[in-house]
PDB file of C-alpha atoms in Angstrom:
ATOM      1  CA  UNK Q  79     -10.347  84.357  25.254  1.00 52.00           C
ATOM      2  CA  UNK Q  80     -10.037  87.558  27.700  1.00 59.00           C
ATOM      3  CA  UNK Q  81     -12.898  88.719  29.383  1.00 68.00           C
ATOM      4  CA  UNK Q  82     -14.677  91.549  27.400  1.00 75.00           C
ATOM      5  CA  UNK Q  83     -15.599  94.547  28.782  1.00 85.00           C
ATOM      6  CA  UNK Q  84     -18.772  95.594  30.303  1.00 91.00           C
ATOM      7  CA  UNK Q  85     -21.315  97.869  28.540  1.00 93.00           C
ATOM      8  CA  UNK Q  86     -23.322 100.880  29.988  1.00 94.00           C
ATOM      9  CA  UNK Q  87     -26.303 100.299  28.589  1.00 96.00           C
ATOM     10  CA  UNK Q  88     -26.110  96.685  30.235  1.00 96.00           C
ATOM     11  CA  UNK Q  89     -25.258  98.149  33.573  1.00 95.00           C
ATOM     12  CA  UNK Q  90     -28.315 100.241  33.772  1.00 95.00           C
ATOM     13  CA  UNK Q  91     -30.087  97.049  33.045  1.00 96.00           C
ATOM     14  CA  UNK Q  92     -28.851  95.298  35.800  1.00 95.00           C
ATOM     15  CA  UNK Q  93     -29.471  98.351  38.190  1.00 94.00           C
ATOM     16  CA  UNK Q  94     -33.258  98.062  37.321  1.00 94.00           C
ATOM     17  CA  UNK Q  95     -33.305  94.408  37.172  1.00 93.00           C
ATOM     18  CA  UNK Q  96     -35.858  92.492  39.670  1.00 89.00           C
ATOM     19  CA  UNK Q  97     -36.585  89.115  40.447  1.00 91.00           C
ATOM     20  CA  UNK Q  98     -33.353  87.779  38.304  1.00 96.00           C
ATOM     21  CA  UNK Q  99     -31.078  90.646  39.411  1.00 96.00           C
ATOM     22  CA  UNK Q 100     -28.550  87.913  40.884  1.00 97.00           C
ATOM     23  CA  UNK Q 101     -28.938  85.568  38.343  1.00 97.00           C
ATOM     24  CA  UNK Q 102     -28.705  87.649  35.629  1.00 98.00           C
ATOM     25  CA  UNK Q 103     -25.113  89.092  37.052  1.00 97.00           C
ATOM     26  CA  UNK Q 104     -23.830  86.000  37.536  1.00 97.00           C
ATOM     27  CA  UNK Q 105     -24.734  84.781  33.591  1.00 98.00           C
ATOM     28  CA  UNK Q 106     -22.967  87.850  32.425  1.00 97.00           C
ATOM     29  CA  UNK Q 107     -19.985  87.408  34.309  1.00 96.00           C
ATOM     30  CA  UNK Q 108     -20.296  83.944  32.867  1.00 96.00           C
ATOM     31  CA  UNK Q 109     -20.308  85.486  29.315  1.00 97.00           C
ATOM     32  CA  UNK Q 110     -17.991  87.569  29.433  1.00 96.00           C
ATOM     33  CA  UNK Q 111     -15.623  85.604  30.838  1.00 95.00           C
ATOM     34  CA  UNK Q 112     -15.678  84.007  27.256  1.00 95.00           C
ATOM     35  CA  UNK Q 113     -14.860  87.201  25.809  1.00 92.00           C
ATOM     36  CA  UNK Q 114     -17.881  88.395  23.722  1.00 95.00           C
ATOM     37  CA  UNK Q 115     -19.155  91.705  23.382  1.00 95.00           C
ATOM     38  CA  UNK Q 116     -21.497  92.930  25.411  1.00 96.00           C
ATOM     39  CA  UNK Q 117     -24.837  95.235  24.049  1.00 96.00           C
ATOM     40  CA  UNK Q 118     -28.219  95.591  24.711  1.00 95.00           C
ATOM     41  CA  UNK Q 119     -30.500  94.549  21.817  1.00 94.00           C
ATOM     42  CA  UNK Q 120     -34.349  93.664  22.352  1.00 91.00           C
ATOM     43  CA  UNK Q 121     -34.053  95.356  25.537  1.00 94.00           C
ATOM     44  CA  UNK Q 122     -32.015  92.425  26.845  1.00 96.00           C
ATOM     45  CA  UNK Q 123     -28.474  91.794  27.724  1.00 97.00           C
ATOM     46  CA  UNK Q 124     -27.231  90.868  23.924  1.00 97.00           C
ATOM     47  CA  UNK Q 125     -23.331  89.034  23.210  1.00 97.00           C
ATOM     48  CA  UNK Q 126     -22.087  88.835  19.622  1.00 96.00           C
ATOM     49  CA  UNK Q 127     -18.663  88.091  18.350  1.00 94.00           C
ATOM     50  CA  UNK Q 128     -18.249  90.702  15.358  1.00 92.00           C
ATOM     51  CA  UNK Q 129     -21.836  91.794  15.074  1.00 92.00           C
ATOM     52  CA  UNK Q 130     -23.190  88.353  15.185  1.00 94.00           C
ATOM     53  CA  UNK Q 131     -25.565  87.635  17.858  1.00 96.00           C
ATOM     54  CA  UNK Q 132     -24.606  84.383  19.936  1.00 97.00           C
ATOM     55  CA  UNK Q 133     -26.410  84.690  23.205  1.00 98.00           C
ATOM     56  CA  UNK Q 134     -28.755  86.803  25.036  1.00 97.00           C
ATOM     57  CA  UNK Q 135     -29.831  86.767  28.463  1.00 98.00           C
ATOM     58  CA  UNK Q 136     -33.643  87.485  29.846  1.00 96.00           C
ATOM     59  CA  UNK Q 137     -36.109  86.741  32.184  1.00 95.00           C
ATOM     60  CA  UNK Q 138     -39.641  85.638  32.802  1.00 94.00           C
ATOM     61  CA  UNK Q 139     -41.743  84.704  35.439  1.00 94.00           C
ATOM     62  CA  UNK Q 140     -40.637  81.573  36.588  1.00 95.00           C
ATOM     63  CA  UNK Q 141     -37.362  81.519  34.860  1.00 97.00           C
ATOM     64  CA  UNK Q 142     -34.477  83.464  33.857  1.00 97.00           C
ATOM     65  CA  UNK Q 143     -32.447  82.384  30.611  1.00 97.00           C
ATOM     66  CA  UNK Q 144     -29.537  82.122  28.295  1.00 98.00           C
ATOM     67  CA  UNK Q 145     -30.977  82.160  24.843  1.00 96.00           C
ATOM     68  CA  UNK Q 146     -28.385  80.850  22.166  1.00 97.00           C
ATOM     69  CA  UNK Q 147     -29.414  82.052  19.347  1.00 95.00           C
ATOM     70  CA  UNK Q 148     -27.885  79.095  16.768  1.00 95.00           C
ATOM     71  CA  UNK Q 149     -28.953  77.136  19.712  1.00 94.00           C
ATOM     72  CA  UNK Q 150     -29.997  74.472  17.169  1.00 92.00           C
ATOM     73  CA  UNK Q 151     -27.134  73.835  15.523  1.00 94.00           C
ATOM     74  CA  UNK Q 152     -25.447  72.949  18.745  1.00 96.00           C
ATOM     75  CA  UNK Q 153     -24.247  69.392  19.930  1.00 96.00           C
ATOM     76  CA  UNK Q 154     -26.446  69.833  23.222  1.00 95.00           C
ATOM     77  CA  UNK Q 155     -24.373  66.515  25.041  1.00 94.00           C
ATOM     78  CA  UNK Q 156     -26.271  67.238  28.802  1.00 94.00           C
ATOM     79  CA  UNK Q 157     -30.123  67.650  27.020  1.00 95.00           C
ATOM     80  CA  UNK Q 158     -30.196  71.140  28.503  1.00 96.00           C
ATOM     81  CA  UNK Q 159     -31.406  73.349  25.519  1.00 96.00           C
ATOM     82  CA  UNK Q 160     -34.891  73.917  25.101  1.00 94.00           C
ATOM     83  CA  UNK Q 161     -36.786  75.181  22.457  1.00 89.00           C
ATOM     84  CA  UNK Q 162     -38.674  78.152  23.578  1.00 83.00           C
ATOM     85  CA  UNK Q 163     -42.232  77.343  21.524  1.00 72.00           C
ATOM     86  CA  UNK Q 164     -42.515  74.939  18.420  1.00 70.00           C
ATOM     87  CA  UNK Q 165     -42.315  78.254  16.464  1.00 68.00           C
ATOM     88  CA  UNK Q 166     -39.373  79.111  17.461  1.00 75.00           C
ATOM     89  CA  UNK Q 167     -36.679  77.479  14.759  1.00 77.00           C
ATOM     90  CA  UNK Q 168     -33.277  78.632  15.473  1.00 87.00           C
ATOM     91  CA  UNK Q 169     -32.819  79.570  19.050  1.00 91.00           C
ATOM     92  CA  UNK Q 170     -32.373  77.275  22.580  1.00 95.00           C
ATOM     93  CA  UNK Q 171     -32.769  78.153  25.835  1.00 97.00           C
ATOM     94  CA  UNK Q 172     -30.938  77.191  29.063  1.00 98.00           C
ATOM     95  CA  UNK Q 173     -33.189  77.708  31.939  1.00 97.00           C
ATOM     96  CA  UNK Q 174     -32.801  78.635  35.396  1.00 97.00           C
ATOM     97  CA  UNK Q 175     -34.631  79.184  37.933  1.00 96.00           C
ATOM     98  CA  UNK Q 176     -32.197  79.915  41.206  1.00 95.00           C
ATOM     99  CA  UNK Q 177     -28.906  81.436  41.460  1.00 95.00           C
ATOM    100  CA  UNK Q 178     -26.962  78.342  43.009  1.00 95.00           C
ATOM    101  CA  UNK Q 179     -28.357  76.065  39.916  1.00 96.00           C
ATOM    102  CA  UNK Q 180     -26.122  78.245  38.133  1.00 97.00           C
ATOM    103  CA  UNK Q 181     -23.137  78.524  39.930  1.00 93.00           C
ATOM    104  CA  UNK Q 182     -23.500  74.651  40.016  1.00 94.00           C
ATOM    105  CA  UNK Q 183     -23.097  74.566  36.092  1.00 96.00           C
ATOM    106  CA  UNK Q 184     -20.553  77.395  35.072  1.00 96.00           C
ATOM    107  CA  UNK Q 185     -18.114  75.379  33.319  1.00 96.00           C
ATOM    108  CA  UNK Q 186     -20.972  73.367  31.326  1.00 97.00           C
ATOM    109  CA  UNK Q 187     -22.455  76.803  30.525  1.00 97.00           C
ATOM    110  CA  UNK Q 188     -18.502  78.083  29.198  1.00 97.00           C
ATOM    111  CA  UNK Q 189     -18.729  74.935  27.447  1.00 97.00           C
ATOM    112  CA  UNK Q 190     -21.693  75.707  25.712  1.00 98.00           C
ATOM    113  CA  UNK Q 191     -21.507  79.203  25.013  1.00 97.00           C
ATOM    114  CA  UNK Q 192     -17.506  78.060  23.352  1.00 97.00           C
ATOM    115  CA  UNK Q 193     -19.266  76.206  21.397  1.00 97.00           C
ATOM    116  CA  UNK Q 194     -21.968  78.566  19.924  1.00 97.00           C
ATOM    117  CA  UNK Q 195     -18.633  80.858  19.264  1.00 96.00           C
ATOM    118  CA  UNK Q 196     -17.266  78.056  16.809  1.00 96.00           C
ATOM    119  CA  UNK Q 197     -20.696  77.768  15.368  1.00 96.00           C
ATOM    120  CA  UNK Q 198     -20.673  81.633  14.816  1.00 96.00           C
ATOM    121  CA  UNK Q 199     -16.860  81.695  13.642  1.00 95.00           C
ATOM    122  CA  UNK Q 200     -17.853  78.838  10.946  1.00 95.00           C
ATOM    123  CA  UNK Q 201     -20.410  81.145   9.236  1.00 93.00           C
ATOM    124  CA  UNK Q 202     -23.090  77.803  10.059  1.00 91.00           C
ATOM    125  CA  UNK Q 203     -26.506  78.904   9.567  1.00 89.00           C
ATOM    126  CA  UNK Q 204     -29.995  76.523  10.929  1.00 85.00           C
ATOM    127  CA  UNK Q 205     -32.052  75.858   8.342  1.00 80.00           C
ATOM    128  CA  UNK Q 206     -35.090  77.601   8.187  1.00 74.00           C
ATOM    129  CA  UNK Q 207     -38.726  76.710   6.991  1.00 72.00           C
ATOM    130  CA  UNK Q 208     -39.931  78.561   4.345  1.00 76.00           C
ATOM    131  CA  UNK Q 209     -43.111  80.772   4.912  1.00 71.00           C
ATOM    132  CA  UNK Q 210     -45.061  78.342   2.178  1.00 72.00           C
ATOM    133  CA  UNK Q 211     -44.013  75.626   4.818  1.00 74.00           C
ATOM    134  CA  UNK Q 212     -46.389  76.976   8.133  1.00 75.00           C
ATOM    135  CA  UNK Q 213     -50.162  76.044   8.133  1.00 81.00           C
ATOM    136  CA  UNK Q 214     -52.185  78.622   6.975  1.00 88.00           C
ATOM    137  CA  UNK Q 215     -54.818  78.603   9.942  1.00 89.00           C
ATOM    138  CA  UNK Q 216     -58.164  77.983   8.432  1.00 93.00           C
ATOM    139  CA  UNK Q 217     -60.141  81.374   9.332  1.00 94.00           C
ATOM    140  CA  UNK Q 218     -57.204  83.173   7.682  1.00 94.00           C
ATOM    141  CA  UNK Q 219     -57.596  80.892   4.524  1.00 94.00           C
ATOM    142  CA  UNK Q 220     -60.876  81.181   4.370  1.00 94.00           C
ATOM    143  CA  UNK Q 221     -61.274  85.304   4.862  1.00 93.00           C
ATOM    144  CA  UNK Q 222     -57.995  85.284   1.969  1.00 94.00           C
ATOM    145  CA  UNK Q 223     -60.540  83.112  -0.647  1.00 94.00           C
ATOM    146  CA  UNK Q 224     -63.358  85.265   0.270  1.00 94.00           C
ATOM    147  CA  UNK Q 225     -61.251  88.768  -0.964  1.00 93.00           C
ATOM    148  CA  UNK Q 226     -59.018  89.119  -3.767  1.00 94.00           C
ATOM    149  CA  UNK Q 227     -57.577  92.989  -2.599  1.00 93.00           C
ATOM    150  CA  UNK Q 228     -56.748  91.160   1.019  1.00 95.00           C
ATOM    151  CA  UNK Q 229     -55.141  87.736  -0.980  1.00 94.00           C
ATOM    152  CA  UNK Q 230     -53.454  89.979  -3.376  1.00 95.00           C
ATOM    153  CA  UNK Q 231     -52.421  92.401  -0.317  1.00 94.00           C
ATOM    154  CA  UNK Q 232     -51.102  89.271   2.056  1.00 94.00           C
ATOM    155  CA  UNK Q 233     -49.182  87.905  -1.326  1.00 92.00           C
ATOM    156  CA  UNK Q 234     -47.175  91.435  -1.354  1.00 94.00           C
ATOM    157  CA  UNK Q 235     -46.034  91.197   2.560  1.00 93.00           C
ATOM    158  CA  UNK Q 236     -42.290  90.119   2.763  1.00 90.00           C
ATOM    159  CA  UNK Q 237     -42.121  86.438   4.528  1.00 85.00           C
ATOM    160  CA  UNK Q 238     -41.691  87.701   7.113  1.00 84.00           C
ATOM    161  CA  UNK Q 239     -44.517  89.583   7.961  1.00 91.00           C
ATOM    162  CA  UNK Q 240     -46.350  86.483   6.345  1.00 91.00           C
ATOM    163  CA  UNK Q 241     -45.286  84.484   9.262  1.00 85.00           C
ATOM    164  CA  UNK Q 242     -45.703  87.054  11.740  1.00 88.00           C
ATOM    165  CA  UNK Q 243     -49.392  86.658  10.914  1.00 91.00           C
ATOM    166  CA  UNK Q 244     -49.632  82.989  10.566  1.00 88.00           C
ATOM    167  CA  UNK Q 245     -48.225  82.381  13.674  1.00 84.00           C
ATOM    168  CA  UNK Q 246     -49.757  85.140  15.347  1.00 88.00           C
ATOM    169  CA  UNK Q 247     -53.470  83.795  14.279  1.00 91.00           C
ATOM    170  CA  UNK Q 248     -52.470  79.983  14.505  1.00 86.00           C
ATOM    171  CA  UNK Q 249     -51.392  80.289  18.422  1.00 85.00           C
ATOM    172  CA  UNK Q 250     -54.542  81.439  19.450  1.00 86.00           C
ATOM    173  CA  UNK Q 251     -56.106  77.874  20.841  1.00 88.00           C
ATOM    174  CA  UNK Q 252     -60.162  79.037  20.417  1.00 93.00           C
ATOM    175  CA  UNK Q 253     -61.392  79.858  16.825  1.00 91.00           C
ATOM    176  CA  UNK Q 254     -63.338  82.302  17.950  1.00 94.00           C
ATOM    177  CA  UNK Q 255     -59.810  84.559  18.741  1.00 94.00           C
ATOM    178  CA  UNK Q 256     -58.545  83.103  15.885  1.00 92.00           C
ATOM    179  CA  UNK Q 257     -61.238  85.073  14.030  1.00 94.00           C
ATOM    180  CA  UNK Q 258     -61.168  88.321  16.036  1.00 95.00           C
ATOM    181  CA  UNK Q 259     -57.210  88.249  15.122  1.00 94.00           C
ATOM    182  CA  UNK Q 260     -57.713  87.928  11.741  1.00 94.00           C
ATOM    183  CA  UNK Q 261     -60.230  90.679  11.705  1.00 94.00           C
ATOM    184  CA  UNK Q 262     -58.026  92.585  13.481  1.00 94.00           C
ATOM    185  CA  UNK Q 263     -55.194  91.921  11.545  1.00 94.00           C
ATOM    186  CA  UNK Q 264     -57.209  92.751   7.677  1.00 94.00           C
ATOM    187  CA  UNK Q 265     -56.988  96.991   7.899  1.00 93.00           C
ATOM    188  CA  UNK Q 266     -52.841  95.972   8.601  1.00 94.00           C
ATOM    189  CA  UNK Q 267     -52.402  93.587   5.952  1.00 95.00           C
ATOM    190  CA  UNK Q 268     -54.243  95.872   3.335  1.00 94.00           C
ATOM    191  CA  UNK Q 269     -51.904  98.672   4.528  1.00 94.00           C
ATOM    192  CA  UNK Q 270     -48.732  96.465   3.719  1.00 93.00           C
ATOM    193  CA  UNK Q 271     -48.450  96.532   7.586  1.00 93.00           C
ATOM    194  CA  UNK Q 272     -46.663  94.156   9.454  1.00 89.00           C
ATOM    195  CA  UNK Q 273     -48.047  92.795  12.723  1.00 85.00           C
ATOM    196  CA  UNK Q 274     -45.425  95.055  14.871  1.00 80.00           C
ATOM    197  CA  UNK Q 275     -44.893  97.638  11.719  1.00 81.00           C
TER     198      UNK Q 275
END
């Protein structure tokens, strides 16, 4: 592959970029050394190979990232992908936390990222649970038995916004939040609102 070409969008990321500012350049040289496109999608540096997404890079507090987003499907030979949270079914990390620990792994990280291309060339997809498959948390369960129009409302959301409430109230550790979310959460779900709608 030829290296792709840089986007503008992606360079005014960089410009503001902080703490990873290094890091980050040197992952998307990385990248795009392995030819994908470059975009910026969830406010993050975004590469796709014909309009599927195969890696992103972002940053948190104590780390910065490439986040593969088929990262499941892949062979993962050095134990180097992590899953972000157990919620999280598809995508894998690769974490970093310094610019040399990078630098160190470049050709394992071409490796990688070659390899999440022939997963996205094959048309391979992870499978996915079902919504019926997640734990309804029990405050939720019990406010949906207690009120038919909010059962009947919940029952109408795509899966999607299902999940985006189950997992929403379920990662809440105190059941006292757990209720205030759900509470929170009823005037939405009544609406036909999803949690970020």
């Amino acid at each position: 592959m030829t290296k792709a070409a840089t986007n503008p969008k992606v360079d005014a990321f960089m410009a503001r970029a902080g703490q990873w500012r290094e890091e980050f350049e040197k992952l998307r040289t990385i990248v795009l050394d392995c030819g994908l496109n470059e975009g910026l999608k969830w406010g993050q540096p975004c590469y796709d190979l014909d309009g599927g997404n195969v890696v992103l890079i972002h940053g948190f507090k104590a780390y910065c990232a490439l986040l593969f987003m088929k990262g499941a499907l892949m062979k993962d030979p050095a134990g180097i992908l992590i899953q972000q949270t157990q919620n999280v079914q598809s995508a894998r990390q690769i974490r970093f936390t310094g610019l040399q620990q990078i630098g160190g792994m470049e050709n394992m990280l071409k490796a990688y990222i070659h390899e999440a291309v022939d997963i996205e060339k094959s048309g391979a997809k992870p499978q996915m649970k079902k919504t019926a498959q997640f734990t309804v948390p029990e405050e939720l369960q019990t406010r949906l038995d207690n009120d038919a129009a909010l059962k009947t409302a919940f029952a109408a959301l795509t899966p999607g916004r299902q999940r985006g409430y189950l997992l929403h109230v379920s990662s809440a550790k105190q059941a006292k939040t757990r209720e205030a979310r759900v509470l929170a959460a009823v005037p939405r779900i009544l609406d036909g609102k999803g949690l970020d709608d």
